[in-house]
C-alpha cells in the first residue's frame, strides 16, 4: 500500500474509467466493534475498515478488556463481554482523529461503574462534546469536558435513567451516544430529531436483538428503546463506504464519458442524499444489482459523465449528505451556474471548519465562492490549478485531488496524511481509474505541455 504523504500533487488528466471497489464503511465498522464488545458471545465482522479512525476505536476497546482478533485471511472477531464486562482502562483512551469514536464511546462508558478519560489529536480536541455530555448527564452520568471539548472524563455512575431528549439538529453521533447509554439505563430512552440522520446504530441494534420503536410525525423522527437491554453477537457484513465512493461518483460525473462502475457500495437511504442532489444537477447515475448485506442495502453504482447545472440544495437533504459536501462543492465547481447550500452549519464543527476551508481552497484554484454562516454558494467555472491546504481534513484533501479532472494545471494539496483515517487505499484506487495523484514525487517531467502554473 502506498504510504500516506503529507502532501499530494494532482496532475490534470483527460478522464477516468474502469471498475473499482472502495473500503468498508467507516460508520458501520465503528459500530460493529462497539456493539460487538458489549454483546453476549462473539461477533464476526466481514469487510472491516482498517483505517486509522476504526483502529483507534479497536485499541480503546482492547484497553477496556475486550479481545479483538484479526488477521489478513479472516474476519475481525470480537469476543463480546456483555453489558457489564468492560474493565477500567489503565491509560487514557486516545481516539486519534475520530469524532465518531469519541462521541459514541462516551455514551457507551456513561453507565460504567469505573472512571475513564478520552482524548484525541489536536483536531479532535477542538471538536464540541457538550452536545453529547449534556443529555448523558441528564441520564445520571458524571461527565466532565475541557471547556466543552476533549479531553472528556467519564467519572463512573452506579445507575442511569432513561430520558426523552430532543436534538436541536439531526446528528447521528449524538443520537447514537444517547441510545448506547440507554442500553445500560433503567426505563425508556427516546431521542427525537428534527429530521433524519444515519440509522446504522438502530439497524445494528435490532439485528443484535434489541427492541426499538421508531416513528415519524410532524415534529420529526423519534427512536426509543427500553433498558437494560441485552445484545447478542452475530456476523456483520460491512458494505463499501458510500462517503468514500462519493469521490469517484463525482469524478465519473465530470470525467467518465464511458462510465465508471463502483461495486458493493452501501446505499442506506440516510446516507445517499448526494445521489439525489447530483441527479437534480443532471448526473447520470444508475443503481445496479440492488441487494442487502445483513441489515444494510447495497448496490453497484454505474456513473457516466454528465453536463451538470447548479441547484439550490433542499435543506432536508443536508443531514443525509453531511460528509459529502466537500466533494459536492467540487461538482458545483464543474456545474453551469451557481449551487447554493444553506442550513449546513454543522460543517463548521467537523475535522475542520469545512465551509471556510473549502471556500479558501476553491478560491485558490479559481472558482468563485460566497461563504455564508451556514453554507456556501459556488459559481461553476474553470479550475486553473494552484495550491490548497486541506488543514488535515481527509475529505477535503481527497476532494481537491478529484478536482484535478477539471484543472488546467496541477493542484498541490497540503496536509493530506489524515486520508489514512478513512480511505487508506485512496491513492491506489485513484490510480486505478486513471487519476495522476502523487505523494510529492510527481516531478516536472510528468507535467504535460501547457500545464504550467497560471
Coordinates of C-alpha atoms in Angstrom, one line a residue:
X1 CA 0.0 0.0 0.0
X2 CA 1.3 3.4 -0.9
X3 CA 2.4 5.4 2.2
X4 CA 0.3 8.4 3.2
X5 CA 2.2 11.5 2.5
X6 CA 1.8 15.0 4.0
X7 CA 1.0 16.5 0.6
X8 CA -0.4 15.5 -2.8
X9 CA 0.3 16.7 -6.3
X10 CA -2.6 16.1 -8.6
X11 CA -2.0 16.4 -12.3
X12 CA -4.7 17.2 -14.9
X13 CA -6.0 14.1 -16.8
X14 CA -8.4 13.7 -19.6
X15 CA -10.8 11.3 -17.8
X16 CA -11.5 8.3 -15.7
X17 CA -12.9 4.8 -16.3
X18 CA -12.9 1.3 -15.0
X19 CA -14.4 -0.9 -12.3
X20 CA -13.4 -0.3 -8.6
X21 CA -14.4 -1.1 -5.1
X22 CA -14.0 1.1 -2.1
X23 CA -13.0 0.2 1.6
X24 CA -15.6 -0.8 4.1
X25 CA -18.0 1.7 5.7
X26 CA -16.3 3.6 8.5
X27 CA -19.6 4.3 10.4
X28 CA -20.6 0.6 10.4
X29 CA -17.1 -0.6 11.2
X30 CA -17.0 1.6 14.4
X31 CA -20.4 0.5 15.5
X32 CA -19.8 -3.2 14.8
X33 CA -16.8 -3.1 17.2
X34 CA -18.6 -1.2 19.9
X35 CA -21.8 -3.2 19.9
X36 CA -19.9 -6.5 19.4
X37 CA -17.8 -5.6 22.5
X38 CA -20.9 -5.4 24.8
X39 CA -22.8 -8.2 23.2
X40 CA -23.1 -11.7 24.6
X41 CA -21.0 -14.1 22.5
X42 CA -18.7 -13.4 19.5
X43 CA -19.3 -11.0 16.7
X44 CA -17.6 -11.6 13.3
X45 CA -17.1 -8.6 11.1
X46 CA -16.5 -9.1 7.3
X47 CA -15.2 -6.1 5.3
X48 CA -14.0 -4.1 8.4
X49 CA -12.3 -0.8 7.5
X50 CA -8.6 -0.9 8.6
X51 CA -8.4 2.9 8.6
X52 CA -6.8 4.8 11.5
X53 CA -10.1 6.0 13.0
X54 CA -11.5 2.5 13.3
X55 CA -8.2 1.1 14.6
X56 CA -8.3 3.8 17.3
X57 CA -11.7 2.5 18.4
X58 CA -10.4 -1.0 18.4
X59 CA -7.4 0.0 20.6
X60 CA -9.7 1.7 23.0
X61 CA -12.0 -1.3 23.4
X62 CA -9.0 -3.6 23.9
X63 CA -7.8 -1.2 26.7
X64 CA -11.3 -1.8 28.2
X65 CA -10.7 -5.5 28.3
X66 CA -12.3 -6.7 25.0
X67 CA -10.4 -9.3 23.0
X68 CA -10.4 -8.4 19.3
X69 CA -8.7 -10.8 16.8
X70 CA -7.8 -10.1 13.2
X71 CA -5.5 -11.5 10.6
X72 CA -5.5 -10.9 6.8
X73 CA -7.4 -14.1 5.9
X74 CA -10.2 -13.9 8.4
X75 CA -13.0 -11.5 9.6
X76 CA -12.4 -9.5 12.7
X77 CA -13.6 -11.4 15.7
X78 CA -14.8 -9.5 18.7
X79 CA -15.3 -11.6 21.9
X80 CA -18.2 -9.8 23.5
X81 CA -18.1 -9.3 27.3
X82 CA -21.8 -8.3 27.8
X83 CA -23.2 -5.1 29.2
X84 CA -21.2 -5.3 32.4
X85 CA -18.0 -7.0 31.3
X86 CA -15.8 -3.9 30.5
X87 CA -12.9 -3.2 32.8
X88 CA -11.4 0.1 33.9
X89 CA -8.6 1.2 31.5
X90 CA -5.1 1.7 32.9
X91 CA -4.5 4.6 30.4
X92 CA -6.2 7.5 28.7
X93 CA -8.2 6.3 25.7
X94 CA -6.8 8.1 22.6
X95 CA -9.3 8.2 19.7
X96 CA -6.9 10.0 17.3
X97 CA -9.0 11.9 14.8
X98 CA -12.2 10.1 15.3
X99 CA -15.3 12.1 16.2
X100 CA -17.5 9.0 15.9
X101 CA -15.2 7.1 18.2
X102 CA -15.0 9.6 21.0
X103 CA -18.7 10.5 21.0
X104 CA -20.1 7.0 20.8
X105 CA -17.6 5.7 23.3
X106 CA -18.6 8.5 25.7
X107 CA -22.2 7.1 25.5
X108 CA -21.0 3.5 25.9
X109 CA -19.0 4.4 29.0
X110 CA -21.5 6.7 30.6
X111 CA -23.2 3.8 32.6
X112 CA -20.0 2.1 33.7
X113 CA -19.1 2.0 37.4
X114 CA -15.4 2.9 36.7
X115 CA -13.8 6.1 35.5
X116 CA -12.2 6.7 32.1
X117 CA -10.7 9.5 30.1
X118 CA -11.0 10.0 26.4
X119 CA -8.9 12.3 24.2
X120 CA -7.6 12.6 20.7
X121 CA -5.3 14.5 18.4
X122 CA -5.1 18.3 18.1
X123 CA -8.0 18.4 15.6
X124 CA -10.3 16.2 17.8
X125 CA -9.5 18.2 20.9
X126 CA -11.2 21.2 19.2
X127 CA -14.5 19.5 18.5
X128 CA -17.6 20.1 20.6
X129 CA -18.5 17.5 23.2
X130 CA -21.2 19.2 25.3
X131 CA -23.9 18.2 22.8
X132 CA -23.2 14.6 23.9
X133 CA -22.3 15.2 27.5
X134 CA -25.4 17.3 28.4
X135 CA -28.0 14.7 27.6
X136 CA -25.9 11.9 29.2
X137 CA -25.7 14.0 32.4
X138 CA -29.5 14.2 32.3
X139 CA -29.5 10.4 32.4
X140 CA -27.3 10.4 35.6
X141 CA -23.9 10.2 34.1
X142 CA -21.0 12.1 35.6
X143 CA -19.0 13.6 32.7
X144 CA -16.6 16.5 32.6
X145 CA -15.3 18.2 29.4
X146 CA -12.5 20.6 28.9
X147 CA -14.1 23.9 28.1
X148 CA -16.7 21.9 26.2
X149 CA -14.2 19.9 24.2
X150 CA -11.9 16.8 24.8
X151 CA -10.3 15.5 26.9
X152 CA -13.5 14.1 28.3
X153 CA -13.6 12.4 31.8
X154 CA -16.4 9.9 32.4
X155 CA -16.3 9.5 36.2
X156 CA -18.5 6.4 36.6
X157 CA -22.1 6.2 37.5
X158 CA -24.0 3.5 39.5
X159 CA -27.2 3.9 37.6
X160 CA -28.6 5.7 34.5
X161 CA -32.2 6.5 33.9
X162 CA -33.9 6.7 30.5
X163 CA -34.8 10.2 29.3
X164 CA -36.6 11.8 26.4
X165 CA -34.3 14.1 24.6
X166 CA -34.9 16.4 21.6
X167 CA -32.0 17.2 19.4
X168 CA -31.8 20.8 18.1
X169 CA -30.2 19.5 14.8
X170 CA -30.2 16.0 13.4
X171 CA -27.0 14.2 14.5
X172 CA -26.3 10.5 14.2
X173 CA -23.4 10.7 16.6
X174 CA -25.3 12.4 19.4
X175 CA -28.4 10.2 18.8
X176 CA -26.2 7.1 18.9
X177 CA -24.4 8.1 22.0
X178 CA -27.7 8.5 23.9
X179 CA -29.0 5.2 22.6
X180 CA -25.8 3.4 23.7
X181 CA -26.2 4.9 27.2
X182 CA -29.8 3.8 27.1
X183 CA -28.8 0.2 26.8
X184 CA -27.5 0.5 30.4
X185 CA -30.3 2.7 31.7
X186 CA -33.4 1.8 33.6
X187 CA -36.6 2.6 31.6
X188 CA -37.3 4.2 28.2
X189 CA -34.8 6.3 26.4
X190 CA -36.2 8.3 23.5
X191 CA -34.4 10.6 21.0
X192 CA -36.3 13.0 18.9
X193 CA -34.6 14.6 15.9
X194 CA -36.0 17.4 13.6
X195 CA -35.1 15.3 10.6
X196 CA -33.5 12.0 9.6
X197 CA -29.9 11.1 10.2
X198 CA -27.8 8.0 9.7
X199 CA -29.6 5.0 11.2
X200 CA -26.7 2.4 11.2
X201 CA -26.9 2.2 15.0
X202 CA -30.6 1.4 15.0
X203 CA -30.2 -1.2 12.3
X204 CA -27.4 -2.9 14.1
X205 CA -29.1 -2.8 17.5
X206 CA -32.2 -4.5 16.0
X207 CA -30.1 -7.1 14.2
X208 CA -28.5 -8.0 17.6
X209 CA -31.8 -8.5 19.3
X210 CA -32.6 -5.1 20.8
X211 CA -36.3 -3.9 20.5
X212 CA -36.6 -0.4 19.1
X213 CA -39.6 1.7 18.4
X214 CA -39.3 4.3 15.6
X215 CA -41.8 6.9 14.4
X216 CA -42.0 9.9 12.1
X217 CA -44.5 12.7 12.5
X218 CA -44.8 16.5 12.1
X219 CA -42.3 17.1 14.9
X220 CA -39.6 14.9 13.3
X221 CA -38.1 11.5 13.8
X222 CA -38.1 9.5 17.1
X223 CA -36.4 6.3 18.2
X224 CA -36.9 4.6 21.6
X225 CA -35.5 1.6 23.5
X226 CA -36.1 0.2 26.9
X227 CA -33.1 -0.7 29.0
X228 CA -31.3 -2.5 30.3
X229 CA -31.1 -4.4 27.0
X230 CA -29.1 -7.5 26.1
X231 CA -27.3 -7.7 22.7
X232 CA -26.3 -11.0 21.0
X233 CA -23.2 -11.3 18.9
X234 CA -23.6 -12.1 15.2
X235 CA -21.9 -11.9 11.8
X236 CA -21.9 -8.5 10.3
X237 CA -21.1 -7.7 6.7
X238 CA -19.7 -4.2 6.1
X239 CA -20.5 -2.7 2.7
X240 CA -18.3 -0.3 0.8
X241 CA -18.4 3.2 2.3
X242 CA -20.7 5.5 0.4
X243 CA -18.7 8.5 1.6
X244 CA -15.5 7.0 0.1
X245 CA -17.4 6.1 -3.1
X246 CA -18.6 9.7 -3.3
X247 CA -15.3 11.0 -4.5
X248 CA -15.4 8.6 -7.5
X249 CA -19.1 9.2 -8.1
X250 CA -18.2 12.9 -8.7
X251 CA -15.1 12.0 -10.6
X252 CA -17.2 10.0 -13.0
X253 CA -19.9 12.7 -13.2
X254 CA -17.3 15.2 -14.5
X255 CA -14.8 12.9 -16.3
X256 CA -16.1 9.4 -17.3
X257 CA -17.6 9.6 -20.8
X258 CA -17.6 5.8 -21.0
X259 CA -18.8 5.3 -17.4
X260 CA -17.3 4.1 -14.1
X261 CA -18.6 1.2 -12.1
X262 CA -18.2 1.2 -8.3
X263 CA -19.1 -2.1 -6.8
X264 CA -20.7 -3.2 -3.5
X265 CA -21.5 0.3 -2.1
X266 CA -23.7 0.8 0.9
X267 CA -26.8 2.7 -0.2
X268 CA -28.6 3.2 3.1
X269 CA -31.2 6.0 2.4
X270 CA -30.0 8.0 5.4
X271 CA -26.6 8.3 3.6
X272 CA -27.3 8.9 0.0
X273 CA -28.6 12.5 -0.2
X274 CA -25.6 13.2 -2.5
X275 CA -27.2 10.9 -5.2
X276 CA -30.4 12.9 -5.0
X277 CA -28.5 16.2 -5.3
X278 CA -26.3 15.1 -8.2
X279 CA -29.3 13.7 -10.1
X280 CA -31.0 17.1 -9.6
X281 CA -27.9 18.6 -11.1
X282 CA -28.2 16.4 -14.1
X283 CA -26.0 13.4 -13.2
X284 CA -26.4 10.1 -14.9
X285 CA -26.2 7.6 -12.0
X286 CA -27.6 4.0 -12.1
X287 CA -28.0 1.6 -9.2
X288 CA -27.4 -2.0 -10.3
X289 CA -27.8 -5.3 -8.6
X290 CA -29.5 -3.8 -5.6
X291 CA -29.4 -6.3 -2.7
X292 CA -29.0 -6.5 1.1
X293 CA -25.9 -7.2 3.1
X294 CA -27.2 -8.1 6.6
X295 CA -29.1 -5.1 7.8
X296 CA -27.9 -2.7 5.1
X297 CA -28.9 -2.2 1.5
X298 CA -26.1 -2.3 -1.1
X299 CA -25.8 -1.8 -4.9
X300 CA -23.3 -1.4 -7.7
X301 CA -23.2 2.2 -9.0
X302 CA -22.6 3.0 -12.7
X303 CA -21.9 6.7 -13.3
X304 CA -21.4 8.5 -16.6
X305 CA -20.1 11.9 -17.4
X306 CA -22.9 14.4 -17.5
X307 CA -23.5 18.1 -18.0
X308 CA -24.1 19.4 -14.5
X309 CA -26.1 22.5 -13.6
X310 CA -26.2 24.5 -10.4
X311 CA -29.0 23.9 -7.9
X312 CA -30.3 25.1 -4.6
X313 CA -29.8 22.1 -2.3
X314 CA -33.0 21.4 -0.3
X315 CA -32.5 21.8 3.4
X316 CA -33.9 18.3 4.1
X317 CA -31.1 16.7 2.2
X318 CA -28.3 18.4 4.2
X319 CA -28.2 15.8 7.1
X320 CA -28.4 13.0 4.5
X321 CA -25.2 14.2 2.8
X322 CA -23.3 16.0 5.5
X323 CA -20.0 14.2 5.0
X324 CA -20.2 14.5 1.2
X325 CA -20.3 18.3 0.9
X326 CA -16.6 18.8 0.3
X327 CA -16.8 16.7 -2.9
X328 CA -20.2 18.1 -3.8
X329 CA -18.6 21.6 -3.8
X330 CA -16.2 20.2 -6.5
X331 CA -19.1 19.0 -8.5
X332 CA -20.6 22.5 -8.1
X333 CA -17.3 24.0 -9.5
X334 CA -17.9 21.9 -12.6
X335 CA -21.6 22.9 -13.0
X336 CA -23.1 25.5 -15.1
X337 CA -24.4 28.3 -12.9
X338 CA -24.5 28.6 -9.1
X339 CA -25.0 25.8 -6.5
X340 CA -26.3 27.1 -3.1
X341 CA -26.1 25.2 0.2
X342 CA -27.7 26.6 3.3
X343 CA -28.6 25.0 6.7
X344 CA -25.2 23.2 6.9
X345 CA -23.7 25.0 9.9
X346 CA -22.8 21.5 11.2
X347 CA -19.9 21.6 8.7
X348 CA -18.1 24.1 10.8
X349 CA -17.8 21.5 13.6
X350 CA -16.2 18.7 11.6
X351 CA -12.5 17.8 11.4
X352 CA -12.0 21.4 10.2
X353 CA -14.4 24.3 9.6
X354 CA -15.3 22.7 6.2
X355 CA -17.2 25.7 4.9
X356 CA -14.2 28.1 5.5
X357 CA -11.5 25.6 4.3
X358 CA -13.4 24.6 1.2
X359 CA -14.2 28.3 0.4
X360 CA -10.5 29.1 0.7
X361 CA -9.4 26.1 -1.4
X362 CA -12.0 26.8 -4.2
X363 CA -10.9 30.4 -4.4
X364 CA -7.3 29.3 -4.6
X365 CA -8.0 27.3 -7.8
X366 CA -10.0 30.0 -9.4
X367 CA -13.6 29.2 -8.5
X368 CA -16.0 31.9 -7.3
X369 CA -17.4 31.3 -3.8
X370 CA -19.6 33.2 -1.4
X371 CA -19.4 32.0 2.2
X372 CA -22.5 32.1 4.4
X373 CA -22.7 31.4 8.2
X374 CA -24.5 28.1 7.3
X375 CA -23.3 27.2 3.8
X376 CA -21.6 28.2 0.5
X377 CA -22.7 29.5 -2.9
X378 CA -20.3 28.0 -5.5
X379 CA -20.2 29.5 -9.0
X380 CA -19.2 27.0 -11.6
X381 CA -16.2 27.9 -13.7
X382 CA -12.7 27.0 -15.0
X383 CA -10.4 25.4 -12.5
X384 CA -6.9 26.8 -13.1
X385 CA -4.9 24.7 -10.6
X386 CA -2.9 26.0 -7.7
X387 CA -2.1 25.3 -4.1
X388 CA -4.6 24.5 -1.3
X389 CA -4.3 23.5 2.3
X390 CA -6.7 20.7 3.5
X391 CA -5.8 21.6 7.1
X392 CA -5.5 17.9 7.9
X393 CA -9.1 17.1 6.8
X394 CA -9.2 13.9 4.9
X395 CA -12.4 14.6 2.9
X396 CA -11.1 18.0 1.8
X397 CA -7.8 16.5 0.7
X398 CA -9.4 13.8 -1.5
X399 CA -11.9 16.3 -2.9
X400 CA -9.2 18.6 -4.3
X401 CA -7.4 15.5 -5.7
X402 CA -10.6 14.8 -7.7
X403 CA -10.7 18.5 -8.8
X404 CA -7.6 17.7 -10.9
X405 CA -10.0 16.3 -13.5
X406 CA -11.2 19.9 -14.1
X407 CA -7.9 21.7 -13.8
X408 CA -5.7 23.2 -16.4
X409 CA -2.5 22.9 -14.3
X410 CA -1.5 20.8 -11.2
X411 CA -3.2 21.1 -7.9
X412 CA -0.9 21.0 -4.9
X413 CA -2.7 19.8 -1.7
X414 CA -1.0 20.2 1.7
X415 CA -1.7 18.2 4.9
X416 CA -3.0 15.0 3.4
X417 CA -1.8 12.4 5.9
X418 CA -5.2 12.1 7.5
X419 CA -6.6 10.5 4.4
X420 CA -5.5 7.3 6.2
X421 CA -8.2 7.7 8.7
X422 CA -11.0 6.8 6.3
X423 CA -9.6 5.7 2.9
X424 CA -6.1 4.0 3.3
X425 CA -6.1 2.9 -0.3
X426 CA -7.2 6.2 -1.9
X427 CA -4.0 6.7 -4.0
X428 CA -4.2 3.1 -5.4
X429 CA -7.9 3.5 -6.3
X430 CA -7.3 6.9 -7.8
X431 CA -4.5 5.4 -10.0
X432 CA -6.8 2.5 -11.0
X433 CA -9.3 4.9 -12.5
X434 CA -6.7 7.0 -14.3
X435 CA -6.1 9.9 -11.9
X436 CA -2.5 11.1 -11.5
X437 CA -2.2 11.9 -7.8
X438 CA 1.3 11.5 -6.3
X439 CA 3.0 12.0 -3.0
X440 CA 5.1 15.0 -4.0
X441 CA 7.1 12.7 -6.2
X442 CA 5.3 13.6 -9.4
X443 CA 8.1 15.6 -10.9
X444 CA 8.1 18.4 -13.5
X445 CA 8.8 15.9 -16.3
X446 CA 5.3 14.3 -15.7
X447 CA 3.6 17.6 -16.4
X448 CA 2.3 17.9 -20.0
X449 CA 2.6 20.8 -22.3
X450 CA 0.8 23.9 -21.2
X451 CA 0.4 22.7 -17.7
X452 CA 2.4 25.4 -16.0
X453 CA 1.1 27.4 -13.1
X454 CA -1.2 30.2 -14.1

